[in-house]
Tab-separated table of C-alpha atoms in Angstrom:
chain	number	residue	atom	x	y	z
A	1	UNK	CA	-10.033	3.100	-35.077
A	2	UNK	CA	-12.345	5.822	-36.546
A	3	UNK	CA	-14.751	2.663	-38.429
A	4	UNK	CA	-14.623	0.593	-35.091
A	5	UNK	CA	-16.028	3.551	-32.626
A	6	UNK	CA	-18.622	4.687	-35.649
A	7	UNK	CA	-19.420	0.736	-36.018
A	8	UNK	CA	-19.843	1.018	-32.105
A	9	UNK	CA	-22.644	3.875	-32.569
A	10	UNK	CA	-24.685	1.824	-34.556
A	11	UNK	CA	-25.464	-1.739	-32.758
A	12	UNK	CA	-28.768	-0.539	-31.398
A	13	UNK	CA	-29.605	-1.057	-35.391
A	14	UNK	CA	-27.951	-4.232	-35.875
A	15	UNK	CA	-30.649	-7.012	-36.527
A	16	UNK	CA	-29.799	-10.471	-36.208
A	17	UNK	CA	-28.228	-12.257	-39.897
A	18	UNK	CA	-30.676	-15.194	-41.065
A	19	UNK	CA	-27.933	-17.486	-41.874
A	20	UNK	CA	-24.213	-17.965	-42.483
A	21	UNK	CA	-23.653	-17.501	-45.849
A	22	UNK	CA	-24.880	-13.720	-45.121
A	23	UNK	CA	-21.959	-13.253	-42.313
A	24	UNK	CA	-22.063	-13.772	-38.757
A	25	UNK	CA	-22.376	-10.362	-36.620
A	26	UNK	CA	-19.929	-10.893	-33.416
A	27	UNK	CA	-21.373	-9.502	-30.546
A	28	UNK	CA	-18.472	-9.336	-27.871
A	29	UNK	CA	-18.432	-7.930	-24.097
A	30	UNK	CA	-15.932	-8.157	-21.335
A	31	UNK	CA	-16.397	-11.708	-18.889
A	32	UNK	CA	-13.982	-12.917	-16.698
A	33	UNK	CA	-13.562	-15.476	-19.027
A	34	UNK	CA	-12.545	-13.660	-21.974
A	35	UNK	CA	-8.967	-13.463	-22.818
A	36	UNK	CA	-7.431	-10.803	-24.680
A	37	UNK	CA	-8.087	-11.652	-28.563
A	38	UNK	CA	-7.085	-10.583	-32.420
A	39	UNK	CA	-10.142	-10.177	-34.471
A	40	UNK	CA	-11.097	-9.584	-37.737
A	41	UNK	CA	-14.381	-7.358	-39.375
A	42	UNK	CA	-14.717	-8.514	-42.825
A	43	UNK	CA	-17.304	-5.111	-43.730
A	44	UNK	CA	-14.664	-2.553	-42.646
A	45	UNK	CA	-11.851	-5.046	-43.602
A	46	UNK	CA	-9.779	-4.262	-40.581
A	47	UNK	CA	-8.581	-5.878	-37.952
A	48	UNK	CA	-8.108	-5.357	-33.997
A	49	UNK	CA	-5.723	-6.610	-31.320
A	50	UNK	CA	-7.890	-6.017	-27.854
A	51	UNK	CA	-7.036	-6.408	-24.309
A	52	UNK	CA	-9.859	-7.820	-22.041
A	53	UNK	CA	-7.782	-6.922	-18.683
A	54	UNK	CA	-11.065	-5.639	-17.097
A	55	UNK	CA	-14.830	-7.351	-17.397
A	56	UNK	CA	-16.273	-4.061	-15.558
A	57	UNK	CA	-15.402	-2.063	-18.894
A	58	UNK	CA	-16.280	-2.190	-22.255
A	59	UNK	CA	-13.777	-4.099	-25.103
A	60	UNK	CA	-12.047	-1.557	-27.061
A	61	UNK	CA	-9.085	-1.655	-29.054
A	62	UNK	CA	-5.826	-1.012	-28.424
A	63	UNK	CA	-4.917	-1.556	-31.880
A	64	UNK	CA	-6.538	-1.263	-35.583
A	65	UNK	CA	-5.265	-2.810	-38.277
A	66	UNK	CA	-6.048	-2.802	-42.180
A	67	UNK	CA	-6.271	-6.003	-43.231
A	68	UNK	CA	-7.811	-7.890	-46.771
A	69	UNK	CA	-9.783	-10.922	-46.707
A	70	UNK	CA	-11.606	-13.435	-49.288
A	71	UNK	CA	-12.346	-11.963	-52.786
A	72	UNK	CA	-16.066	-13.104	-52.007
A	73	UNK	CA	-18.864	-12.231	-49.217
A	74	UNK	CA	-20.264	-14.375	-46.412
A	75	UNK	CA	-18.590	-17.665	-44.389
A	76	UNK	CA	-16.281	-19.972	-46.125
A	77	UNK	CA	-18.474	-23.011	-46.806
A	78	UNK	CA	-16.585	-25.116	-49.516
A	79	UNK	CA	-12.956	-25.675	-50.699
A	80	UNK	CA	-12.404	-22.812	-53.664
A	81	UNK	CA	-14.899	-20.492	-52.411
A	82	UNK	CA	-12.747	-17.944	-52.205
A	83	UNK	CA	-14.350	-16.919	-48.618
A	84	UNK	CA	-12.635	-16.080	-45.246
A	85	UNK	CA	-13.812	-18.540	-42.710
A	86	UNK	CA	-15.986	-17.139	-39.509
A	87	UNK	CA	-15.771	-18.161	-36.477
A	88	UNK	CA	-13.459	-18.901	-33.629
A	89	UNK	CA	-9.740	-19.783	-34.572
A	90	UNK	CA	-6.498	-19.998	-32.922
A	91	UNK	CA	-2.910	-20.161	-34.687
A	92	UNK	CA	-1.027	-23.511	-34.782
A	93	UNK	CA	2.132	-22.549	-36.505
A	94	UNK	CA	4.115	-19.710	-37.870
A	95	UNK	CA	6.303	-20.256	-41.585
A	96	UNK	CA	8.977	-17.060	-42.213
A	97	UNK	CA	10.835	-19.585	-44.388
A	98	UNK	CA	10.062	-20.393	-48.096
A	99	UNK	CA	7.410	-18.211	-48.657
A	100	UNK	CA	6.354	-16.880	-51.583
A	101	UNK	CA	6.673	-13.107	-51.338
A	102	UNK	CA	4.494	-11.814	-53.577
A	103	UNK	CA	1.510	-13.881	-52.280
A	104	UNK	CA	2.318	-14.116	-48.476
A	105	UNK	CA	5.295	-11.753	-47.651
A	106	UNK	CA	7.456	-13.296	-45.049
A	107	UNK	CA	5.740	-14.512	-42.318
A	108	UNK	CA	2.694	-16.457	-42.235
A	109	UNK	CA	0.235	-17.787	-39.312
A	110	UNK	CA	-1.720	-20.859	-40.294
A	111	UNK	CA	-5.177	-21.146	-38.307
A	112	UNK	CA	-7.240	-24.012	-37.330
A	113	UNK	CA	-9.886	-24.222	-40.526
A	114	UNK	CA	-11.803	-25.975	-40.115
A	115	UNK	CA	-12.096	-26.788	-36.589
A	116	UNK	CA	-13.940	-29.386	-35.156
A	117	UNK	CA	-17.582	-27.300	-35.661
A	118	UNK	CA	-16.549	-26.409	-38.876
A	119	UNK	CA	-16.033	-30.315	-39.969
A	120	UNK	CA	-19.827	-30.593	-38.012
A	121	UNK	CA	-21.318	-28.271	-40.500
A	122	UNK	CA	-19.440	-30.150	-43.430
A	123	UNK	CA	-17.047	-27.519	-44.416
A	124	UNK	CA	-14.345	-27.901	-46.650
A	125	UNK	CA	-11.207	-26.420	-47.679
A	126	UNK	CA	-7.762	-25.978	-45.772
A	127	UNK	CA	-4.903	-23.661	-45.780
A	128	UNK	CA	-6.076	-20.672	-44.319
A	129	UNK	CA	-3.517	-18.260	-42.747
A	130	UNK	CA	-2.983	-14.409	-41.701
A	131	UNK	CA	0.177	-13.238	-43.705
A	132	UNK	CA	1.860	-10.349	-45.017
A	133	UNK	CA	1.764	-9.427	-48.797
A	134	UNK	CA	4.490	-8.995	-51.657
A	135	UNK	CA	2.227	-5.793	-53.265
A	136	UNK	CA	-0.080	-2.895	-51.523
A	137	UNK	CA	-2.842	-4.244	-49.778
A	138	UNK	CA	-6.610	-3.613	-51.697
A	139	UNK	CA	-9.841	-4.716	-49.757
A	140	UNK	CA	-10.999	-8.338	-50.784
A	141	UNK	CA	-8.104	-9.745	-52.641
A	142	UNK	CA	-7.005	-12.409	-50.631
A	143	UNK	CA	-8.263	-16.190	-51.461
A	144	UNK	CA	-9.968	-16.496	-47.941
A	145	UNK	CA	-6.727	-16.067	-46.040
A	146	UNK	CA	-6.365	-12.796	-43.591
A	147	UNK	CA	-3.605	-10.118	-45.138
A	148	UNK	CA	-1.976	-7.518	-42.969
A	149	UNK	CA	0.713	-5.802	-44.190
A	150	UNK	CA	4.096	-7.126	-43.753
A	151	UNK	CA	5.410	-4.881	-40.723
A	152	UNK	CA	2.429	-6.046	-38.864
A	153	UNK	CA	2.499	-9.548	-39.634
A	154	UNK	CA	6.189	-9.935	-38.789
A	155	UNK	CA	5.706	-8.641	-34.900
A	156	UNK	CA	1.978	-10.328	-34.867
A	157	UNK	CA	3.429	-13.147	-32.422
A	158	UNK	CA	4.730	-10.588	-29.980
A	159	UNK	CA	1.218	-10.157	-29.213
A	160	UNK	CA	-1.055	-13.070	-30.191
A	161	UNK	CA	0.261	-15.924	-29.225
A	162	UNK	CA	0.159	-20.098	-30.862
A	163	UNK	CA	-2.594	-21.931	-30.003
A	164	UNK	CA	-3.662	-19.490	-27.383
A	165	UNK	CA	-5.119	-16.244	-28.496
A	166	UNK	CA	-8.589	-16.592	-29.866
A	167	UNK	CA	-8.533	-15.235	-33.337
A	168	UNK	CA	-12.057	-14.192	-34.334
A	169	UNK	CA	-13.529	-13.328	-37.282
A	170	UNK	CA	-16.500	-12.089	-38.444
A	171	UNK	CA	-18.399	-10.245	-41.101
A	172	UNK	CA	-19.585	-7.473	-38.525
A	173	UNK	CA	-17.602	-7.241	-34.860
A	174	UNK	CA	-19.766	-5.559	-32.269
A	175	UNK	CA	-18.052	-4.766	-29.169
A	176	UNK	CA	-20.386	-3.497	-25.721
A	177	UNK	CA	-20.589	-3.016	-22.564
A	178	UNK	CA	-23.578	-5.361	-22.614
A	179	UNK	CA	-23.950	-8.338	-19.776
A	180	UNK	CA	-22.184	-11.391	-20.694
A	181	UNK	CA	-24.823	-14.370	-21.732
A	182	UNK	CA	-25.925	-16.833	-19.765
A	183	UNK	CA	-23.835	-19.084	-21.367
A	184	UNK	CA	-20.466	-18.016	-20.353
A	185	UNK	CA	-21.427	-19.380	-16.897
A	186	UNK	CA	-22.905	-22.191	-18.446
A	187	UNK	CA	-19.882	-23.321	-20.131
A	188	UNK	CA	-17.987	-22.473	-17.002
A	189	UNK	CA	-19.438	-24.808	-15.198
A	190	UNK	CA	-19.469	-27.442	-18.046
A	191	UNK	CA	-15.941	-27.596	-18.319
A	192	UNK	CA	-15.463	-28.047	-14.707
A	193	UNK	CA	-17.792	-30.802	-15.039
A	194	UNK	CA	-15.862	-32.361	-18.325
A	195	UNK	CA	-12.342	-32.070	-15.625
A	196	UNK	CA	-14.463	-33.522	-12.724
A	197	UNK	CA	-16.250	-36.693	-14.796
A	198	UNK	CA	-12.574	-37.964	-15.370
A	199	UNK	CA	-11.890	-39.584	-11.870
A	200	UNK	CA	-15.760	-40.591	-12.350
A	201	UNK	CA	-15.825	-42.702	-15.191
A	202	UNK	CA	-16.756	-42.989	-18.602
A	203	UNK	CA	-20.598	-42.682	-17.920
A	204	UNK	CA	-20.130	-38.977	-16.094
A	205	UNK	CA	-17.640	-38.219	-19.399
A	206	UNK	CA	-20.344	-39.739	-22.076
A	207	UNK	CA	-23.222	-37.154	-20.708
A	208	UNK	CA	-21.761	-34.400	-21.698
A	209	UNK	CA	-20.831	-35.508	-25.315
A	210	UNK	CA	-23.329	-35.408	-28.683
A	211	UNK	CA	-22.085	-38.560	-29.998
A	212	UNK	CA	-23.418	-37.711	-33.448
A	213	UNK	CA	-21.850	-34.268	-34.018
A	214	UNK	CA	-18.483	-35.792	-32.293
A	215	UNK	CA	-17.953	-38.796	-34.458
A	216	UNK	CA	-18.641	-35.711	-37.911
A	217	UNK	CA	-16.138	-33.174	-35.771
A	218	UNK	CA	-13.526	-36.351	-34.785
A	219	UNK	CA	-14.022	-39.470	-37.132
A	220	UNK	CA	-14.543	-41.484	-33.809
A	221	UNK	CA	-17.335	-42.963	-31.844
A	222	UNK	CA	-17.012	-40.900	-28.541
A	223	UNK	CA	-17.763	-44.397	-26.477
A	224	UNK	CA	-14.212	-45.499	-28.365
A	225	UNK	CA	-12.087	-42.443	-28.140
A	226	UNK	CA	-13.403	-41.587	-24.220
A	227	UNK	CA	-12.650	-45.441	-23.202
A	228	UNK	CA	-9.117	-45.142	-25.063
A	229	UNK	CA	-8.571	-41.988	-23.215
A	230	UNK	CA	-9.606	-43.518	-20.278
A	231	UNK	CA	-6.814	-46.747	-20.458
A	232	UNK	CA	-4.649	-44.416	-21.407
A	233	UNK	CA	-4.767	-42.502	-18.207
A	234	UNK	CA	-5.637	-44.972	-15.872
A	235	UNK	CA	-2.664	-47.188	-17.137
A	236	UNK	CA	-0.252	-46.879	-14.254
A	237	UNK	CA	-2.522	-45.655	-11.431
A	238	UNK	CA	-6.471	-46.118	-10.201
A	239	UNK	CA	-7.356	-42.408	-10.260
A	240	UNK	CA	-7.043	-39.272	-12.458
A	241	UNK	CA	-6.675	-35.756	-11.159
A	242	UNK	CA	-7.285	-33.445	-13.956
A	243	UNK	CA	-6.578	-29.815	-13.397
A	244	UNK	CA	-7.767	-26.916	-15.316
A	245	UNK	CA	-6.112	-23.566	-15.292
A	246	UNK	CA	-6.555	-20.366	-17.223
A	247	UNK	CA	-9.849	-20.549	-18.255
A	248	UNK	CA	-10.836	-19.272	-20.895
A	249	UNK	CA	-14.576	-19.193	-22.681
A	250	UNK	CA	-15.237	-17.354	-26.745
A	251	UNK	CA	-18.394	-17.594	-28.396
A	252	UNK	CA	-18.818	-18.336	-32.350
A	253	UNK	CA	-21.478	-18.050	-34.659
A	254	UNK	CA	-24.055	-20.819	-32.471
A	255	UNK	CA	-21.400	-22.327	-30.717
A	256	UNK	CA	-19.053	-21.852	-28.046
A	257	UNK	CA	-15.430	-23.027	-27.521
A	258	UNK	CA	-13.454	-23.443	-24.067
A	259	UNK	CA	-9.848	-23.016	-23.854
A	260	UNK	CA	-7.717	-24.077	-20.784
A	261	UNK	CA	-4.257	-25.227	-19.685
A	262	UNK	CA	-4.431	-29.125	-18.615
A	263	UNK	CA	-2.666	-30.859	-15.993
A	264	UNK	CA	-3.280	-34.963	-15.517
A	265	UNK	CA	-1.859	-36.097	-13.009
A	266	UNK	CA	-0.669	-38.370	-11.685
A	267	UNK	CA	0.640	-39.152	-15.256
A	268	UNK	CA	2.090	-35.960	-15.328
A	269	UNK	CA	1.203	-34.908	-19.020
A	270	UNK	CA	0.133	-31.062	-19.538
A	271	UNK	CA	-0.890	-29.244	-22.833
A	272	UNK	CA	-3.527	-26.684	-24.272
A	273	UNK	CA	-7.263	-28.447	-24.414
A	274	UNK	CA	-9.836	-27.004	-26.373
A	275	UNK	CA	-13.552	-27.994	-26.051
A	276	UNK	CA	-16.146	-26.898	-28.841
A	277	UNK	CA	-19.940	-26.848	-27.535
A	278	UNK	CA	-23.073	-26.733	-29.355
A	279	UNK	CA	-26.742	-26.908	-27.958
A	280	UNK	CA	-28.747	-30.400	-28.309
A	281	UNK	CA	-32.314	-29.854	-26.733
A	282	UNK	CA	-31.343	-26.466	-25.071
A	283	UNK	CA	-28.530	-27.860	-23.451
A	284	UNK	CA	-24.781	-27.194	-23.885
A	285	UNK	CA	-22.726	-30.511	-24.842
A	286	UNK	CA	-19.246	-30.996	-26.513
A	287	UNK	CA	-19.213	-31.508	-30.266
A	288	UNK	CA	-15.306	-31.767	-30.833
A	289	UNK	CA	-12.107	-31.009	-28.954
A	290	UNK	CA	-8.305	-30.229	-29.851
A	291	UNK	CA	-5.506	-31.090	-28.112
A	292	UNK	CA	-2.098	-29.891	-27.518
A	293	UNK	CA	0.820	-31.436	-25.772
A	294	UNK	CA	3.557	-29.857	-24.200
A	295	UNK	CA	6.577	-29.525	-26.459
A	296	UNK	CA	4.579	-30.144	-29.810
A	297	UNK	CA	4.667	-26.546	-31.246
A	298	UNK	CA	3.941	-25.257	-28.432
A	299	UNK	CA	4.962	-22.755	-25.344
A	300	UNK	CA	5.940	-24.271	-22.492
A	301	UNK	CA	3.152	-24.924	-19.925
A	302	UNK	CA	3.948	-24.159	-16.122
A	303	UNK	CA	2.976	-26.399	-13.176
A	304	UNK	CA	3.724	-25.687	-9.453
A	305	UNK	CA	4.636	-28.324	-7.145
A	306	UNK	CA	1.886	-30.578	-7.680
A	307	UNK	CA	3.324	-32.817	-4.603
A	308	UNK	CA	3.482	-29.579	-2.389
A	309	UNK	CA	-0.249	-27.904	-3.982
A	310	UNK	CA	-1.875	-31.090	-3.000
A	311	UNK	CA	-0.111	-31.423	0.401
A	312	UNK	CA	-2.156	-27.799	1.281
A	313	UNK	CA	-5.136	-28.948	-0.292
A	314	UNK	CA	-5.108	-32.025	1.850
A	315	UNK	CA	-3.764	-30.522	4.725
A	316	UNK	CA	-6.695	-27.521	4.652
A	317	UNK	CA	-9.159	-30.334	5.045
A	318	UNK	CA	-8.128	-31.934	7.579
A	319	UNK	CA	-7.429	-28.728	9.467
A	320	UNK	CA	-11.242	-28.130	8.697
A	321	UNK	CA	-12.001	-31.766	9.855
A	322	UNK	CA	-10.374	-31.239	12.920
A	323	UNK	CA	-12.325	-27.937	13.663
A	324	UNK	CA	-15.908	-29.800	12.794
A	325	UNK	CA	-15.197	-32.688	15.321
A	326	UNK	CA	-14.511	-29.892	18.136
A	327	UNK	CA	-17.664	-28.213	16.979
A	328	UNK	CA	-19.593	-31.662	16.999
A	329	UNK	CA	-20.399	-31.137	13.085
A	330	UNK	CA	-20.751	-34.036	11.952
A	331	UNK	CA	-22.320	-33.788	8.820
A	332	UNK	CA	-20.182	-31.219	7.538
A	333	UNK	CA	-17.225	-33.829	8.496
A	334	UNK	CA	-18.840	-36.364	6.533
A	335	UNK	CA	-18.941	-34.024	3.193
A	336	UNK	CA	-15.453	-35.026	2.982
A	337	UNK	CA	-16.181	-38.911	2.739
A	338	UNK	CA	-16.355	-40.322	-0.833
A	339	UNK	CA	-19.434	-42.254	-0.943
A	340	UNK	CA	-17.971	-45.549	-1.105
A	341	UNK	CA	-15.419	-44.936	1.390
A	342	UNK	CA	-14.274	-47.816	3.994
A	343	UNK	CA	-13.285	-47.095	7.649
A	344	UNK	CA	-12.141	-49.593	9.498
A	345	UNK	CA	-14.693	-52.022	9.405
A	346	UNK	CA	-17.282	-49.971	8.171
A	347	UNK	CA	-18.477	-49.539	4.844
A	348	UNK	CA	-20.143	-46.728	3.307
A	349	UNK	CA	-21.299	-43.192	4.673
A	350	UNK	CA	-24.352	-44.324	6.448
A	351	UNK	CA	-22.038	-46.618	8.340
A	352	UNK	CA	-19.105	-44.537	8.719
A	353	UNK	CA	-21.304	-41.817	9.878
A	354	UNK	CA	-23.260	-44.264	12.865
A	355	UNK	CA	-19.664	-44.739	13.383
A	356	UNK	CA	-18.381	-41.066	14.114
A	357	UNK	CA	-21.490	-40.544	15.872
A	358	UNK	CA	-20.438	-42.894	18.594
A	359	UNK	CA	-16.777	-42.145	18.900
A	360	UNK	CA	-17.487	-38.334	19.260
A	361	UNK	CA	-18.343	-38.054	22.658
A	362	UNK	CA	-15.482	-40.215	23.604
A	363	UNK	CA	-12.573	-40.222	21.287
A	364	UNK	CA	-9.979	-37.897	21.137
A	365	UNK	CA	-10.299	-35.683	17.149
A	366	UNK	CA	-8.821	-38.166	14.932
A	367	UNK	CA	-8.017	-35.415	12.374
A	368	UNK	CA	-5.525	-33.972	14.541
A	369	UNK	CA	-2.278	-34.437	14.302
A	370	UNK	CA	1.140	-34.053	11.863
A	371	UNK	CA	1.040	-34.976	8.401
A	372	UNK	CA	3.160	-36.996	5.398
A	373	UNK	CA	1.918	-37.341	1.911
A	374	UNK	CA	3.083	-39.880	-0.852
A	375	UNK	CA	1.467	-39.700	-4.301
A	376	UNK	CA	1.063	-43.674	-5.301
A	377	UNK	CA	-1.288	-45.675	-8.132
A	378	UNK	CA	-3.879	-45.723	-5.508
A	379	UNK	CA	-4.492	-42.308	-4.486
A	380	UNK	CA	-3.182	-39.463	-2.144
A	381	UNK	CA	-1.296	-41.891	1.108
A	382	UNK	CA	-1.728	-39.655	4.363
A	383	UNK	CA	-0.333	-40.833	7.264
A	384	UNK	CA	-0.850	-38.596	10.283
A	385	UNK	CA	1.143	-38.686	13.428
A	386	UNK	CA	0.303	-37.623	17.117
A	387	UNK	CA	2.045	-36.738	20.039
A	388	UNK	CA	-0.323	-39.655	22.112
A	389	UNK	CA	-2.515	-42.941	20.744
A	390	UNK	CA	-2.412	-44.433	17.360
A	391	UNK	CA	-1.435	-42.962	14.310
A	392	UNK	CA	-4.184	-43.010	11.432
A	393	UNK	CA	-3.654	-43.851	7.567
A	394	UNK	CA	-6.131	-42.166	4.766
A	395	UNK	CA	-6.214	-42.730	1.173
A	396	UNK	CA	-8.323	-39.721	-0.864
A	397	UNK	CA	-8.638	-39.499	-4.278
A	398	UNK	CA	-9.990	-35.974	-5.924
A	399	UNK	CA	-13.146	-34.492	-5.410
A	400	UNK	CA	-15.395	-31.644	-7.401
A	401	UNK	CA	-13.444	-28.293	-7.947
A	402	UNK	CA	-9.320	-29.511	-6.245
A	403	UNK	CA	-11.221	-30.747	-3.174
A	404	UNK	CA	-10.608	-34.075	-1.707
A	405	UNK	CA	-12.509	-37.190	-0.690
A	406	UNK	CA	-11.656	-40.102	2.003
A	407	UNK	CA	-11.786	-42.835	0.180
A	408	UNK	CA	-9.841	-44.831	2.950
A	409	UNK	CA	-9.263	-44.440	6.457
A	410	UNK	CA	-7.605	-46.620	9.220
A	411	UNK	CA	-5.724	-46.879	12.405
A	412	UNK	CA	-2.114	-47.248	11.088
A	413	UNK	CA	-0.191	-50.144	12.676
């Protein structure tokens, strides 16, 4: 603990590192995007298990760890090297089985080197882990792997967790209380876009891609793998609804990686996502991604009610509907209209909207009433009920952010 607070005292004279092989200095502060996280300073060769409960405070913490990494200096660039890999990792299994002792003790973590920016920047090598050791640890012994002595690396998982907890590592680990950068936000609001651009097609997905760095990170051409993706989840129904829940956003060494729980519905398939961004002409775009599936080597992935959380969405907007047509706002009623949408016998907002116009100072609120959802291939059915007149039929499909669109609206017979 002692190194990390006197390291601490010192970033005023930290100057930025002119490349990679010299190590990458991690500078880290609290966001509400950062989760809490295991990382590694090569210089002091010691590593830290911090909590990031609270972005109003500085990181600091909770526990210090010696630890030995690569026999050699600076980021693992080639197969051999005998360097410990920088950069943004996260486990993806855990061996306490045939082991051998002297080399790994009894429990080992293997991490994801290289990851997709990794294969981007043409690294090689494989096989890097965090494990215990059959002899007293000594600084710089290990052959790029992470060693922590084998009472820590036997309880490791009761706190960092598979294919969740970032695991960082770095030649120099700065923590502050300085303001996040702008592009935490930025990637924020990427990956909402990334969830969004699936119900709108492969052209919305394809903007957000660098097709180069993607087919060195993936092997594929991103056209192929998003249209695959695409068929894939558009097999059985017209429209995707892809949810993204605990957020959360690390930076690397000129890159940044997003980690979230994913929900696809109405396919009903949920795992861990992982997006990698770099910057192509000052903009962020995704250069790689990993992908987890429930139930492969993995924990299991909660999901409420979708059937019920979308029944409250969609019920919440009509109740707002309703309250606009009493209030005679229409164009806050119409924000709820795809584009496209049909109504009746009109087509498109410009009619639909002539439409509502008309009917407003005669017709009684046509978003009133009680509701009943089914989930089919062709969107979210609502059918709502009143006590007098007609009953009325909508169709929505998913908007920006779990809102909802009309994408279809009638008079039911």
């Amino acid at each position: 603990m002692r190194g990390f607070i006197f390291f601490l005292l010192l970033i005023g004279l930290v100057l930025p590192l002119s490349s990679w092989a010299q190590g990458w200095t991690a500078h880290l502060s609290a966001h509400n995007y950062l989760p809490s996280f295991f990382a590694v300073d090569k210089s002091l060769q010691q590593a830290y298990l911090v909590n990031s409960q609270d972005p109003d405070h500085p990181l600091s913490p909770w526990r210090t760890l010696i630890c030995s990494t690569g026999q050699k200096d600076g980021d693992k660039v080639k197969k051999g090297d005998l360097k410990t890999p920088e950069g943004v990792y996260f486990i993806v299994d855990k061996i306490n089985s045939g082991l051998d002792f002297f080399e790994y003790g009894n429990t080992a973590f293997p991490l994801n080197y290289p990851n997709p920016v990794d294969r981007v920047r043409n690294k090689t090598g494989s096989g890097i882990w965090i494990h215990g050791r059959g002899i007293p640890l000594t600084p710089k012994m290990t052959r790029g792997c992470i060693s922590l002595h084998n009472a820590e690396v036997d309880h490791l998982d009761d706190h960092v967790f598979l294919h969740t907890t970032p695991i960082i590592i770095s030649q120099n680990l700065v923590c502050s209380n300085a303001t996040p950068s702008r592009a935490v936000a930025e990637i924020a609001a990427g990956t909402r876009a990334w969830a969004q651009a699936w119900n709108q097609g492969k052209n919305f997905l394809t903007r957000l891609y660098d097709p180069q760095r993607f087919l060195l990170s993936s092997g594929q051409h991103v056209d192929t793998y998003l249209q695959q993706e695409l068929d894939q989840k558009k097999a059985h129904s017209t429209w995707i609804d892809l949810r993204v829940r605990d957020l959360h956003i690390v930076e690397g060494p000129e890159y940044m990686v997003s980690a979230f729980i994913q929900h696809t519905m109405p396919m009903d398939v949920s795992g861990y996502r992982r997006l990698y961004w770099m910057q192509k002409e000052k903009h962020w775009v995704i250069v790689g991604e990993e992908w987890v599936p429930q139930g492969q080597d993995s924990q299991d992935v909660y999901m409420p009610s979708y059937k019920e959380m979308v029944e409250q969405e969609i019920q919440d907007t009509l109740r707002q509907a309703e309250q606009w047509w009493a209030e005679k706002k229409l164009h806050h009623i119409m924000r709820i209209y795809a584009q496209g949408a049909v109504r009746g016998a009109d087509t498109g907002k410009k009619a639909i909207t002539q439409r509502l116009q008309q009917e407003m100072a005669a017709t009684a609120n046509p978003f009133a009433g009680a509701m009943t959802l089914e989930i089919t291939s062709q969107g979210i059915a609502v059918l709502q009920t009143k006590a007098q007149g007609p009953a009325r039929k909508f169709l929505f499909h998913p908007g920006p952010q779990n809102t909802w669109k009309i994408l279809a609206e009638d008079v039911h017979p």
